[in-house]
PDB file of C-alpha atoms in Angstrom:
ATOM      1  CA  MET A   1     -51.002 -26.592  10.507  1.00  0.00           C
ATOM      2  CA  ASP A   2     -53.473 -26.301  13.323  1.00  0.00           C
ATOM      3  CA  GLY A   3     -56.389 -26.513  11.047  1.00  0.00           C
ATOM      4  CA  LYS A   4     -55.812 -23.116   9.428  1.00  0.00           C
ATOM      5  CA  LYS A   5     -55.941 -23.034   5.593  1.00  0.00           C
ATOM      6  CA  VAL A   6     -52.552 -22.144   4.139  1.00  0.00           C
ATOM      7  CA  GLU A   7     -53.714 -22.074   0.495  1.00  0.00           C
ATOM      8  CA  GLY A   8     -50.246 -21.312  -1.019  1.00  0.00           C
ATOM      9  CA  GLU A   9     -49.335 -18.465   0.936  1.00  0.00           C
ATOM     10  CA  ILE A  10     -46.328 -19.943   2.624  1.00  0.00           C
ATOM     11  CA  ALA A  11     -45.027 -21.454  -0.611  1.00  0.00           C
ATOM     12  CA  LEU A  12     -45.393 -18.094  -2.291  1.00  0.00           C
ATOM     13  CA  ALA A  13     -43.739 -16.091   0.455  1.00  0.00           C
ATOM     14  CA  PHE A  14     -40.874 -18.708   0.652  1.00  0.00           C
ATOM     15  CA  GLY A  15     -40.341 -18.753  -3.178  1.00  0.00           C
ATOM     16  CA  ASP A  16     -40.276 -14.910  -3.203  1.00  0.00           C
ATOM     17  CA  LEU A  17     -37.498 -15.055  -0.366  1.00  0.00           C
ATOM     18  CA  LEU A  18     -35.474 -17.549  -2.293  1.00  0.00           C
ATOM     19  CA  ARG A  19     -35.807 -15.362  -5.377  1.00  0.00           C
ATOM     20  CA  LYS A  20     -34.490 -12.309  -3.548  1.00  0.00           C
ATOM     21  CA  LEU A  21     -31.626 -14.375  -2.055  1.00  0.00           C
ATOM     22  CA  TRP A  22     -30.329 -15.795  -5.220  1.00  0.00           C
ATOM     23  CA  ALA A  23     -30.895 -12.670  -7.395  1.00  0.00           C
ATOM     24  CA  PRO A  24     -27.778 -11.628  -9.335  1.00  0.00           C
ATOM     25  CA  GLY A  25     -25.962  -8.889  -7.539  1.00  0.00           C
ATOM     26  CA  ALA A  26     -28.042  -9.752  -4.430  1.00  0.00           C
ATOM     27  CA  ALA A  27     -28.195  -7.166  -1.757  1.00  0.00           C
ATOM     28  CA  PRO A  28     -28.966  -7.938   1.822  1.00  0.00           C
ATOM     29  CA  VAL A  29     -32.494  -9.387   2.297  1.00  0.00           C
ATOM     30  CA  ALA A  30     -34.799  -8.748   5.184  1.00  0.00           C
ATOM     31  CA  PRO A  31     -37.351 -11.598   5.253  1.00  0.00           C
ATOM     32  CA  ARG A  32     -40.195  -9.470   6.835  1.00  0.00           C
ATOM     33  CA  LEU A  33     -42.829 -10.701   4.417  1.00  0.00           C
ATOM     34  CA  PHE A  34     -42.018 -14.422   4.804  1.00  0.00           C
ATOM     35  CA  LYS A  35     -41.961 -13.888   8.683  1.00  0.00           C
ATOM     36  CA  SER A  36     -45.200 -12.166   8.686  1.00  0.00           C
ATOM     37  CA  LYS A  37     -46.809 -14.946   6.497  1.00  0.00           C
ATOM     38  CA  LEU A  38     -45.272 -17.524   8.802  1.00  0.00           C
ATOM     39  CA  ALA A  39     -46.505 -15.945  11.974  1.00  0.00           C
ATOM     40  CA  ARG A  40     -50.069 -15.636  10.560  1.00  0.00           C
ATOM     41  CA  PHE A  41     -50.314 -19.492  10.444  1.00  0.00           C
ATOM     42  CA  ALA A  42     -48.128 -20.066  13.491  1.00  0.00           C
ATOM     43  CA  PRO A  43     -48.358 -17.422  16.165  1.00  0.00           C
ATOM     44  CA  GLN A  44     -45.513 -18.900  18.155  1.00  0.00           C
ATOM     45  CA  PHE A  45     -43.193 -17.307  15.551  1.00  0.00           C
ATOM     46  CA  SER A  46     -44.629 -13.810  15.900  1.00  0.00           C
ATOM     47  CA  GLY A  47     -42.511 -11.116  17.664  1.00  0.00           C
ATOM     48  CA  TYR A  48     -38.832 -11.152  17.872  1.00  0.00           C
ATOM     49  CA  ASN A  49     -38.215 -13.747  20.644  1.00  0.00           C
ATOM     50  CA  GLN A  50     -35.614 -16.467  19.981  1.00  0.00           C
ATOM     51  CA  HIS A  51     -37.192 -19.615  18.506  1.00  0.00           C
ATOM     52  CA  ASP A  52     -36.277 -23.265  18.056  1.00  0.00           C
ATOM     53  CA  SER A  53     -34.883 -23.645  14.429  1.00  0.00           C
ATOM     54  CA  GLN A  54     -35.931 -27.250  14.318  1.00  0.00           C
ATOM     55  CA  GLU A  55     -39.498 -26.301  15.225  1.00  0.00           C
ATOM     56  CA  LEU A  56     -39.407 -23.499  12.556  1.00  0.00           C
ATOM     57  CA  LEU A  57     -38.073 -25.807   9.830  1.00  0.00           C
ATOM     58  CA  ALA A  58     -40.679 -28.478  10.768  1.00  0.00           C
ATOM     59  CA  PHE A  59     -43.508 -26.011  10.394  1.00  0.00           C
ATOM     60  CA  LEU A  60     -42.129 -24.614   7.048  1.00  0.00           C
ATOM     61  CA  LEU A  61     -41.704 -28.034   5.612  1.00  0.00           C
ATOM     62  CA  ASP A  62     -45.157 -29.139   6.666  1.00  0.00           C
ATOM     63  CA  GLY A  63     -46.611 -25.774   5.273  1.00  0.00           C
ATOM     64  CA  LEU A  64     -44.660 -26.298   2.036  1.00  0.00           C
ATOM     65  CA  HIS A  65     -46.103 -29.855   1.715  1.00  0.00           C
ATOM     66  CA  GLU A  66     -49.719 -28.690   2.455  1.00  0.00           C
ATOM     67  CA  ASP A  67     -49.249 -25.881  -0.155  1.00  0.00           C
ATOM     68  CA  LEU A  68     -47.777 -27.952  -2.896  1.00  0.00           C
ATOM     69  CA  ASN A  69     -49.331 -31.423  -2.501  1.00  0.00           C
ATOM     70  CA  ARG A  70     -51.946 -31.493  -5.264  1.00  0.00           C
ATOM     71  CA  VAL A  71     -53.146 -35.069  -4.746  1.00  0.00           C
ATOM     72  CA  LYS A  72     -56.421 -34.966  -2.687  1.00  0.00           C
ATOM     73  CA  CYS A  73     -57.356 -38.598  -2.822  1.00  0.00           C
ATOM     74  CA  LYS A  74     -54.363 -40.843  -3.394  1.00  0.00           C
ATOM     75  CA  PRO A  75     -55.409 -43.676  -5.909  1.00  0.00           C
ATOM     76  CA  TYR A  76     -54.573 -47.303  -5.015  1.00  0.00           C
ATOM     77  CA  ILE A  77     -51.956 -48.914  -7.372  1.00  0.00           C
ATOM     78  CA  GLU A  78     -51.245 -52.433  -6.898  1.00  0.00           C
ATOM     79  CA  ALA A  79     -47.468 -53.021  -6.700  1.00  0.00           C
ATOM     80  CA  LYS A  80     -45.795 -55.097  -9.413  1.00  0.00           C
ATOM     81  CA  ASP A  81     -43.246 -57.915  -8.491  1.00  0.00           C
ATOM     82  CA  GLU A  82     -39.705 -57.511  -9.832  1.00  0.00           C
ATOM     83  CA  ASP A  83     -40.604 -59.310 -13.161  1.00  0.00           C
ATOM     84  CA  GLY A  84     -43.395 -56.750 -13.708  1.00  0.00           C
ATOM     85  CA  THR A  85     -46.425 -59.099 -12.818  1.00  0.00           C
ATOM     86  CA  ASN A  86     -48.885 -58.905 -10.082  1.00  0.00           C
ATOM     87  CA  ALA A  87     -48.843 -61.471  -7.372  1.00  0.00           C
ATOM     88  CA  ARG A  88     -52.293 -62.591  -8.555  1.00  0.00           C
ATOM     89  CA  GLU A  89     -51.131 -63.141 -12.092  1.00  0.00           C
ATOM     90  CA  SER A  90     -48.019 -65.147 -10.773  1.00  0.00           C
ATOM     91  CA  PHE A  91     -50.153 -67.552  -8.555  1.00  0.00           C
ATOM     92  CA  GLY A  92     -52.895 -67.936 -11.198  1.00  0.00           C
ATOM     93  CA  SER A  93     -55.757 -66.778  -8.846  1.00  0.00           C
TER      94      SER A  93
END
């Protein structure tokens, strides 16, 4: 995300776009707000030039991950064996 703080803006704009697209009796939707939020964090998507869809999707998924990931420091959890015991318990260490 190039060091810029997204702080939920991309997720909110994307959610709003999806709500409009899936609304009952949906009318045509112009994704202007979503595009402007996206261009704010990724200037390469500003303007009306043709862009690589894979690049846009990768940026969007990364932005959604950053916005929605609540775990700041992932705790260490020791994996269990198939029978539900830790390796240390199995070998009597």
